CSV table of C-alpha atoms and ligand atoms in Angstrom, one decimal:
chain,number,residue,atom,x,y,z
C,160,MET,CA,100.4,-55.2,111.5
C,161,GLU,CA,98.7,-51.9,110.5
C,162,LEU,CA,95.0,-51.5,110.9
C,163,ARG,CA,94.4,-50.6,107.3
C,164,GLU,CA,95.6,-54.1,106.3
C,165,ILE,CA,92.6,-55.7,108.0
C,166,GLY,CA,90.1,-52.8,107.9
C,167,GLU,CA,87.1,-52.0,110.1
C,168,PHE,CA,85.3,-55.3,109.5
C,169,GLY,CA,88.5,-57.3,109.7
C,170,LEU,CA,89.1,-55.8,113.1
C,171,ILE,CA,85.6,-56.5,114.4
C,172,ALA,CA,85.9,-60.1,113.2
C,173,ARG,CA,89.3,-60.4,114.9
C,174,ILE,CA,87.8,-59.1,118.2
C,175,GLN,CA,84.9,-61.5,117.9
C,176,ASP,CA,87.2,-64.5,117.1
C,177,ARG,CA,89.1,-64.0,120.3
C,178,LEU,CA,86.2,-63.8,122.6
C,179,PRO,CA,85.1,-66.7,124.8
C,180,ASP,CA,81.8,-68.5,123.9
C,181,LEU,CA,78.7,-66.5,124.9
C,182,PRO,CA,76.5,-67.8,127.7
C,183,SER,CA,73.0,-68.9,127.0
C,184,SER,CA,71.7,-65.5,128.4
C,185,VAL,CA,73.0,-63.9,125.2
C,186,PHE,CA,70.8,-64.6,122.2
C,187,LYS,CA,72.7,-62.3,119.8
C,188,GLY,CA,76.1,-60.8,120.4
C,189,ILE,CA,78.4,-59.1,117.9
C,190,GLY,CA,77.3,-59.4,114.3
C,191,ASP,CA,73.8,-58.0,114.0
C,192,ASP,CA,72.5,-54.5,114.3
C,193,ALA,CA,72.0,-54.8,118.0
C,194,GLY,CA,72.7,-57.3,120.8
C,195,VAL,CA,69.9,-59.3,122.4
C,196,ALA,CA,70.3,-60.7,125.9
C,197,SER,CA,68.1,-61.8,128.9
C,198,LEU,CA,68.1,-60.3,132.3
C,199,THR,CA,67.1,-62.5,135.3
C,200,PRO,CA,63.3,-62.4,135.7
C,201,GLY,CA,62.3,-59.8,138.3
C,202,ARG,CA,65.5,-57.8,138.1
C,203,ASP,CA,65.8,-54.3,136.8
C,204,LEU,CA,68.4,-52.9,134.4
C,205,VAL,CA,71.4,-51.0,135.9
C,206,SER,CA,73.4,-49.2,133.3
C,207,THR,CA,76.5,-47.1,133.1
C,208,VAL,CA,78.9,-45.7,130.5
C,209,ASP,CA,82.3,-44.1,130.8
C,210,LEU,CA,84.5,-42.5,128.2
C,211,LEU,CA,88.3,-42.6,128.2
C,212,LEU,CA,90.2,-40.2,126.0
C,213,GLU,CA,93.9,-40.5,125.4
C,214,ASP,CA,95.9,-37.7,127.1
C,215,VAL,CA,92.9,-36.8,129.2
C,216,HIS,CA,92.2,-40.1,131.0
C,217,PHE,CA,95.2,-42.1,130.1
C,218,ASP,CA,98.7,-41.8,128.8
C,219,LEU,CA,100.0,-44.5,126.5
C,220,SER,CA,103.5,-43.9,127.6
C,221,VAL,CA,102.4,-45.0,131.1
C,222,ILE,CA,99.8,-47.6,130.7
C,223,SER,CA,100.1,-50.7,128.5
C,224,PRO,CA,97.4,-51.7,126.1
C,225,TYR,CA,96.6,-54.8,128.2
C,226,LEU,CA,96.2,-52.8,131.4
C,227,LEU,CA,94.2,-50.1,129.5
C,228,GLY,CA,91.8,-52.9,128.4
C,229,ARG,CA,91.4,-54.1,132.0
C,230,LYS,CA,90.9,-50.6,133.4
C,231,SER,CA,88.4,-49.4,130.8
C,232,LEU,CA,86.1,-52.2,132.0
C,233,ALA,CA,87.1,-52.0,135.7
C,234,VAL,CA,85.9,-48.4,136.0
C,235,ASN,CA,82.5,-49.3,134.8
C,236,LEU,CA,82.4,-52.5,137.0
C,237,SER,CA,83.1,-50.2,139.9
C,238,ASP,CA,80.0,-48.0,139.1
C,239,ILE,CA,77.7,-51.1,139.0
C,240,ALA,CA,79.4,-52.3,142.2
C,241,ALA,CA,78.6,-49.0,143.9
C,242,MET,CA,74.9,-49.6,143.2
C,243,GLY,CA,75.1,-53.2,144.6
C,244,GLY,CA,74.3,-54.4,141.1
C,245,LEU,CA,75.4,-57.5,139.2
C,246,PRO,CA,77.3,-56.7,136.0
C,247,ARG,CA,76.1,-58.7,133.0
C,248,PHE,CA,76.7,-57.3,129.5
C,249,THR,CA,79.1,-54.8,128.0
C,250,LEU,CA,79.4,-52.8,124.7
C,251,ILE,CA,82.5,-50.9,123.6
C,252,SER,CA,83.0,-48.0,121.2
C,253,MET,CA,86.4,-47.1,120.0
C,254,ALA,CA,87.9,-44.4,117.7
C,255,VAL,CA,91.4,-45.5,116.7
C,256,PRO,CA,94.1,-43.3,115.2
C,257,PRO,CA,96.1,-44.8,112.3
C,258,ARG,CA,99.3,-45.1,114.4
C,259,ILE,CA,97.7,-47.8,116.6
C,260,ARG,CA,98.7,-51.3,115.5
C,261,VAL,CA,96.6,-54.4,115.4
C,262,GLU,CA,98.8,-56.0,118.1
C,263,PHE,CA,97.8,-53.1,120.4
C,264,ILE,CA,94.1,-53.9,119.9
C,265,ASP,CA,94.8,-57.6,120.5
C,266,ASP,CA,96.5,-56.8,123.8
C,267,PHE,CA,93.8,-54.3,124.8
C,268,PHE,CA,91.1,-56.9,124.2
C,269,ARG,CA,93.1,-59.6,126.0
C,270,GLY,CA,92.9,-57.3,129.1
C,271,PHE,CA,89.3,-56.3,128.5
C,272,SER,CA,88.3,-60.0,128.0
C,273,GLU,CA,90.1,-61.2,131.1
C,274,MET,CA,88.4,-58.6,133.2
C,275,ALA,CA,85.0,-59.4,131.7
C,276,GLN,CA,85.4,-63.1,132.3
C,277,ALA,CA,86.6,-62.6,135.9
C,278,PHE,CA,83.3,-60.7,136.6
C,279,GLY,CA,81.0,-62.9,134.5
C,280,VAL,CA,80.4,-60.2,131.9
C,281,SER,CA,79.8,-60.8,128.1
C,282,LEU,CA,80.8,-58.4,125.4
C,283,ILE,CA,77.7,-58.1,123.1
C,284,GLY,CA,78.5,-55.3,120.8
C,285,GLY,CA,80.2,-52.0,120.1
C,286,ASP,CA,81.2,-49.5,117.4
C,287,THR,CA,84.4,-48.8,115.6
C,288,SER,CA,85.7,-45.7,113.9
C,289,SER,CA,89.0,-44.2,112.8
C,290,SER,CA,90.2,-41.2,114.8
C,291,PRO,CA,92.3,-38.3,113.4
C,292,ASP,CA,94.6,-38.2,116.4
C,293,ARG,CA,93.8,-39.6,119.8
C,294,LEU,CA,92.5,-43.0,120.9
C,295,PHE,CA,89.0,-42.8,122.3
C,296,ILE,CA,87.3,-45.6,124.2
C,297,SER,CA,83.8,-45.7,125.6
C,298,VAL,CA,82.5,-48.7,127.5
C,299,THR,CA,78.9,-49.3,128.4
C,300,LEU,CA,78.1,-51.8,131.1
C,301,LEU,CA,74.7,-53.3,131.7
C,302,GLY,CA,73.9,-55.0,134.9
C,303,GLU,CA,70.9,-55.9,137.0
C,304,GLY,CA,69.5,-55.7,140.5
C,305,ARG,CA,66.3,-55.4,142.4
C,306,LYS,CA,65.2,-51.7,142.6
C,307,ASP,CA,64.5,-52.0,146.3
C,308,ALA,CA,67.8,-53.8,147.0
C,309,LEU,CA,70.1,-51.5,145.0
C,310,VAL,CA,71.9,-48.8,147.0
C,311,TYR,CA,71.6,-45.2,146.0
C,312,ARG,CA,73.6,-42.1,147.0
C,313,ASN,CA,70.6,-40.5,148.7
C,314,GLY,CA,69.7,-42.9,151.5
C,315,ALA,CA,72.2,-41.9,154.3
C,316,ARG,CA,70.7,-40.7,157.5
C,317,ALA,CA,72.2,-38.7,160.4
C,318,GLY,CA,73.5,-41.2,162.9
C,319,ASP,CA,74.7,-43.7,160.3
C,320,ASP,CA,78.3,-44.9,160.3
C,321,LEU,CA,80.5,-44.3,157.3
C,322,TYR,CA,82.8,-47.1,156.0
C,323,VAL,CA,85.2,-47.7,153.2
C,324,THR,CA,86.5,-50.9,151.6
C,325,GLY,CA,90.3,-51.4,151.1
C,326,THR,CA,92.9,-48.7,151.5
C,327,LEU,CA,92.8,-45.1,150.1
C,328,GLY,CA,95.4,-42.8,148.5
C,329,ASP,CA,97.3,-45.6,146.8
C,330,SER,CA,96.3,-44.7,143.3
C,331,LEU,CA,97.2,-41.0,143.6
C,332,MET,CA,100.6,-42.0,145.0
C,333,GLY,CA,101.0,-44.5,142.2
C,334,LEU,CA,100.2,-41.8,139.6
C,335,ARG,CA,102.8,-39.5,141.2
C,336,LEU,CA,105.4,-42.3,140.9
C,337,VAL,CA,104.7,-42.8,137.2
C,338,GLN,CA,104.9,-39.1,136.6
C,339,ARG,CA,108.3,-39.0,138.1
C,340,THR,CA,110.8,-39.6,135.3
C,341,GLY,CA,114.0,-41.7,135.2
C,342,ARG,CA,112.9,-44.4,137.6
C,343,PRO,CA,113.5,-47.6,135.6
C,344,THR,CA,113.5,-49.9,138.6
C,345,LEU,CA,110.8,-49.7,141.3
C,346,ALA,CA,110.9,-50.9,144.8
C,347,PRO,CA,108.1,-53.5,145.8
C,348,GLU,CA,106.0,-50.8,147.5
C,349,GLU,CA,106.2,-48.5,144.5
C,350,LYS,CA,105.2,-51.4,142.2
C,351,PHE,CA,102.2,-52.0,144.5
C,352,LEU,CA,101.1,-48.4,144.4
C,353,LEU,CA,101.5,-48.2,140.6
C,354,SER,CA,99.4,-51.3,140.1
C,355,ARG,CA,96.7,-49.8,142.3
C,356,HIS,CA,96.6,-47.0,139.8
C,357,LEU,CA,97.0,-48.9,136.6
C,358,ASN,CA,95.1,-52.1,137.5
C,359,PRO,CA,92.4,-51.4,140.0
C,360,THR,CA,90.1,-54.1,141.4
C,361,PRO,CA,86.4,-53.2,141.3
C,362,ARG,CA,84.6,-54.2,144.5
C,363,VAL,CA,81.7,-56.0,142.9
C,364,LYS,CA,81.2,-58.8,145.3
C,365,GLU,CA,81.5,-56.5,148.2
C,366,GLY,CA,78.9,-54.1,146.9
C,367,GLN,CA,76.6,-56.9,146.1
C,368,ALA,CA,76.9,-58.4,149.6
C,369,LEU,CA,76.1,-55.1,151.2
C,370,SER,CA,73.1,-54.7,148.9
C,371,GLU,CA,71.8,-58.2,149.3
C,372,LYS,CA,72.0,-58.1,153.1
C,373,GLY,CA,70.4,-54.7,153.2
C,374,LEU,CA,73.3,-53.3,155.2
C,375,ALA,CA,74.1,-50.0,153.3
C,376,THR,CA,71.8,-47.0,153.3
C,377,ALA,CA,73.9,-45.1,150.7
C,378,MET,CA,76.9,-46.0,148.6
C,379,ILE,CA,79.3,-44.6,146.0
C,380,ASP,CA,82.6,-45.7,144.5
C,381,ILE,CA,85.6,-43.5,145.2
C,382,SER,CA,86.7,-42.3,141.7
C,383,ASP,CA,87.2,-38.6,142.4
C,384,GLY,CA,88.7,-38.8,146.0
C,385,LEU,CA,87.1,-39.5,149.3
C,386,PHE,CA,86.2,-35.9,150.1
C,387,SER,CA,84.7,-35.3,146.7
C,388,ASP,CA,82.7,-38.5,146.6
C,389,LEU,CA,81.6,-38.1,150.3
C,390,SER,CA,80.2,-34.7,149.2
C,391,HIS,CA,78.1,-36.4,146.6
C,392,ILE,CA,76.5,-38.7,149.2
C,393,CYS,CA,76.0,-35.7,151.5
C,394,THR,CA,74.3,-33.6,148.8
C,395,GLU,CA,72.1,-36.4,147.6
C,396,SER,CA,71.1,-37.5,151.1
C,397,ARG,CA,70.8,-34.0,152.5
C,398,VAL,CA,73.2,-34.8,155.4
C,399,GLY,CA,76.5,-33.7,156.8
C,400,ALA,CA,79.4,-36.0,157.9
C,401,THR,CA,82.4,-36.3,160.1
C,402,ILE,CA,85.5,-38.2,159.0
C,403,TRP,CA,88.4,-39.0,161.4
C,404,THR,CA,91.7,-38.8,159.4
C,405,ASN,CA,93.4,-41.3,161.8
C,406,ARG,CA,90.8,-43.9,160.8
C,407,ILE,CA,91.3,-43.6,157.0
C,408,PRO,CA,92.9,-46.9,156.0
C,409,GLN,CA,96.3,-46.6,154.4
C,410,SER,CA,98.3,-49.5,152.8
C,411,PRO,CA,101.7,-50.3,154.3
C,412,ALA,CA,103.2,-49.3,151.0
C,413,LEU,CA,101.6,-45.8,151.1
C,414,GLN,CA,102.6,-45.4,154.8
C,415,LYS,CA,106.2,-46.3,154.0
C,416,LEU,CA,106.4,-43.9,151.0
C,417,VAL,CA,104.7,-40.9,152.7
C,418,SER,CA,106.9,-41.2,155.7
C,419,ALA,CA,109.8,-40.5,153.3
C,420,SER,CA,108.1,-37.6,151.7
C,421,GLN,CA,106.4,-34.3,152.7
C,422,SER,CA,102.8,-35.4,152.1
C,423,SER,CA,100.5,-37.1,154.6
C,424,GLY,CA,98.8,-40.3,153.7
C,425,TRP,CA,95.3,-39.3,154.8
C,426,GLN,CA,95.5,-36.1,152.6
C,427,LEU,CA,96.3,-38.2,149.6
C,428,ALA,CA,93.4,-40.5,150.5
C,429,LEU,CA,91.0,-37.6,150.8
C,430,LYS,CA,91.9,-35.8,147.6
C,431,GLY,CA,93.2,-38.7,145.6
C,432,GLY,CA,91.1,-40.1,142.8
C,433,GLU,CA,90.8,-43.5,141.2
C,434,ASP,CA,91.0,-45.7,144.2
C,435,TYR,CA,87.8,-47.5,143.1
C,436,GLU,CA,87.0,-48.5,146.7
C,437,LEU,CA,83.4,-48.2,148.0
C,438,LEU,CA,82.3,-45.6,150.5
C,439,PHE,CA,79.0,-46.4,152.2
C,440,ALA,CA,76.8,-45.5,155.1
C,441,ALA,CA,75.1,-48.0,157.4
C,442,PRO,CA,73.0,-47.9,160.5
C,443,PRO,CA,75.0,-48.1,163.8
C,444,GLY,CA,73.4,-51.4,164.7
C,445,LYS,CA,75.0,-53.1,161.7
C,446,GLU,CA,78.6,-52.5,162.7
C,447,SER,CA,79.4,-56.0,164.0
C,448,GLU,CA,77.8,-57.6,160.9
C,449,ILE,CA,79.7,-55.3,158.6
C,450,ILE,CA,83.0,-55.9,160.3
C,451,ALA,CA,82.4,-59.7,160.2
C,452,LEU,CA,81.6,-59.4,156.5
C,453,GLY,CA,84.8,-57.4,155.9
C,454,ARG,CA,86.9,-60.2,157.4
C,455,GLN,CA,85.8,-62.3,154.5
C,456,TRP,CA,87.0,-59.8,151.9
C,457,ASP,CA,90.6,-59.5,150.8
C,458,CYS,CA,90.2,-55.7,150.8
C,459,GLY,CA,88.7,-55.5,154.3
C,460,VAL,CA,86.4,-52.7,155.5
C,461,THR,CA,87.0,-49.8,157.9
C,462,ARG,CA,84.7,-47.4,159.8
C,463,ILE,CA,86.0,-43.9,159.1
C,464,GLY,CA,83.3,-41.6,160.4
C,465,GLN,CA,79.7,-40.9,160.8
C,466,VAL,CA,76.8,-39.2,159.1
C,467,GLU,CA,75.6,-35.9,160.7
C,468,PRO,CA,72.6,-33.6,160.2
C,469,GLN,CA,73.0,-31.4,157.1
C,470,THR,CA,73.5,-28.3,159.2
C,471,SER,CA,76.8,-29.7,160.5
C,472,GLY,CA,78.3,-29.8,157.0
C,473,ILE,CA,81.3,-32.0,156.3
C,474,ASN,CA,84.0,-32.1,159.0
C,475,ILE,CA,87.3,-33.7,158.4
C,476,LEU,CA,89.0,-34.0,161.8
C,477,ASP,CA,92.7,-34.7,162.5
C,478,GLU,CA,94.4,-34.7,165.9
C,479,ASN,CA,94.4,-30.9,165.9
C,480,GLY,CA,90.7,-30.4,164.9
C,481,PRO,CA,89.0,-29.5,161.6
C,482,VAL,CA,91.1,-29.7,158.4
C,483,ASP,CA,90.5,-27.0,155.7
C,484,PRO,CA,88.2,-28.6,153.1
C,485,GLU,CA,89.8,-26.5,150.3
C,486,LEU,CA,92.9,-28.7,150.6
C,487,LEU,CA,90.9,-31.8,149.9
C,488,LYS,CA,89.0,-31.3,146.7
C,489,GLY,CA,89.2,-34.0,144.1
C,490,TYR,CA,89.7,-33.7,140.4
C,491,ASP,CA,87.1,-31.7,138.4
C,492,HIS,CA,87.4,-31.9,134.6
C,493,PHE,CA,86.1,-28.3,134.2
C,494,ALA,CA,87.8,-26.7,137.2
C,495,ARG,CA,90.8,-24.4,136.8
C,496,PRO,CA,93.7,-24.5,137.2
C,497,SER,CA,94.8,-27.5,135.1
C,498,PRO,CA,96.7,-29.8,134.7
C,499,PRO,CA,94.9,-32.7,136.3
C,500,GLU,CA,96.7,-34.8,138.9
C,501,ASN,CA,94.1,-37.5,138.7
C,502,SER,CA,90.9,-37.9,136.6
P,861,LIG,P1,76.1,-50.9,112.4
P,861,LIG,O1,76.7,-50.2,111.2
P,861,LIG,O2,74.8,-51.6,112.1
P,861,LIG,O3,76.2,-50.1,113.6
P,861,LIG,P2,78.7,-52.1,112.7
P,861,LIG,O4,79.3,-52.5,111.4
P,861,LIG,O5,79.1,-50.9,113.4
P,861,LIG,O6,77.1,-52.2,112.6
P,861,LIG,O7,78.9,-53.3,113.7
P,861,LIG,C1,78.7,-54.6,113.4
P,861,LIG,C2,78.7,-55.5,114.6
P,861,LIG,O8,79.9,-55.5,115.3
P,861,LIG,C3,77.6,-55.0,115.6
P,861,LIG,O9,77.1,-56.2,116.3
P,861,LIG,C4,78.5,-54.2,116.6
P,861,LIG,O10,77.8,-54.3,117.9
P,861,LIG,C5,79.8,-55.0,116.6
P,861,LIG,N1,80.9,-54.1,116.9
P,861,LIG,C6,81.4,-53.1,116.2
P,861,LIG,N2,82.5,-52.6,116.7
P,861,LIG,C7,82.8,-53.3,117.8
P,861,LIG,C8,83.9,-53.3,118.8
P,861,LIG,N3,84.9,-52.5,118.8
P,861,LIG,N4,83.8,-54.3,119.7
P,861,LIG,C9,82.8,-55.2,119.7
P,861,LIG,N5,81.8,-55.2,118.9
P,861,LIG,C10,81.8,-54.3,117.9
P,862,LIG,MG1,77.9,-49.2,114.2
């Protein structure tokens, strides 16, 4: 069905009809001039917004509308996770070109809604417009946390250990696989890497556990690549860091595929974006507690390095010594040369 058959308000009604019932914390959802919802008493608002533009952030020949719906919320969930916050309410703005069909929007919202429900988030509003050409999506996510328990980028201290959840480099390898043409059937490892790129899992409960237990001194989600996101922690915390490449966790699938290619897994991990794992610093005395916590998580946790004084800079060490940092930069939307490999 074409969008013009139901119009803007028909579309909004259709989205609303398919949503689950709102929890009692939402007093007013879709249907008024603004949504109204309650935070838990004593908690502070934690808010984030991300925009996704067709052909810059996603390619509709690669990602299905269902997975795009999931991922557009997942990337925001990951930002709240990186603060140690609890995600609560979301709003979505979209500008939709005429070629997009109603069925596409249905599938998008099925994915979006499933992701929202899985993380206890309610959709409480949005905005809808036509677009001359490309699909544009912007998701706002509102969460909560205690100011003093939330984890910022600026708290790392020299002597802290550095950890990551999950495995790194999978998403970039997955993206490379999809960019390769003429591969109708994928091996199980390739499917895994592709799903890490198209269907990431935000580490919300992991970030919250670290924040609630006061284990992390600084935290960030890895959206631009380990090297790039580590640099943000170092800048904000005014520290340096050492990372040991042989400690960087790699999935069995990535290991298998890189052994057959020219690239090295840790290099993909360092410069690859969109892994949506958490990178955090913690005092050395917390290691056994963190490792024990990581055993309860499907994704696990790995100590990959340590925080140094600022004068040491960032050192990436492989078996031969320091690696050239120029090789490891993540994706920057305004840097040249294009085209992006990850964004
Ligand atoms: P206004 O013109 O006052 O901004 P709109 O007609 O844009 O109101 O929106 C009507 C209601 O529908 C509002 O509650 C708004 O939050 C909601 N809404 C609009 N577009 C979307 C969307 N794509 N997804 C969810 N809610 C939406
Ligand atoms: Mg509006």
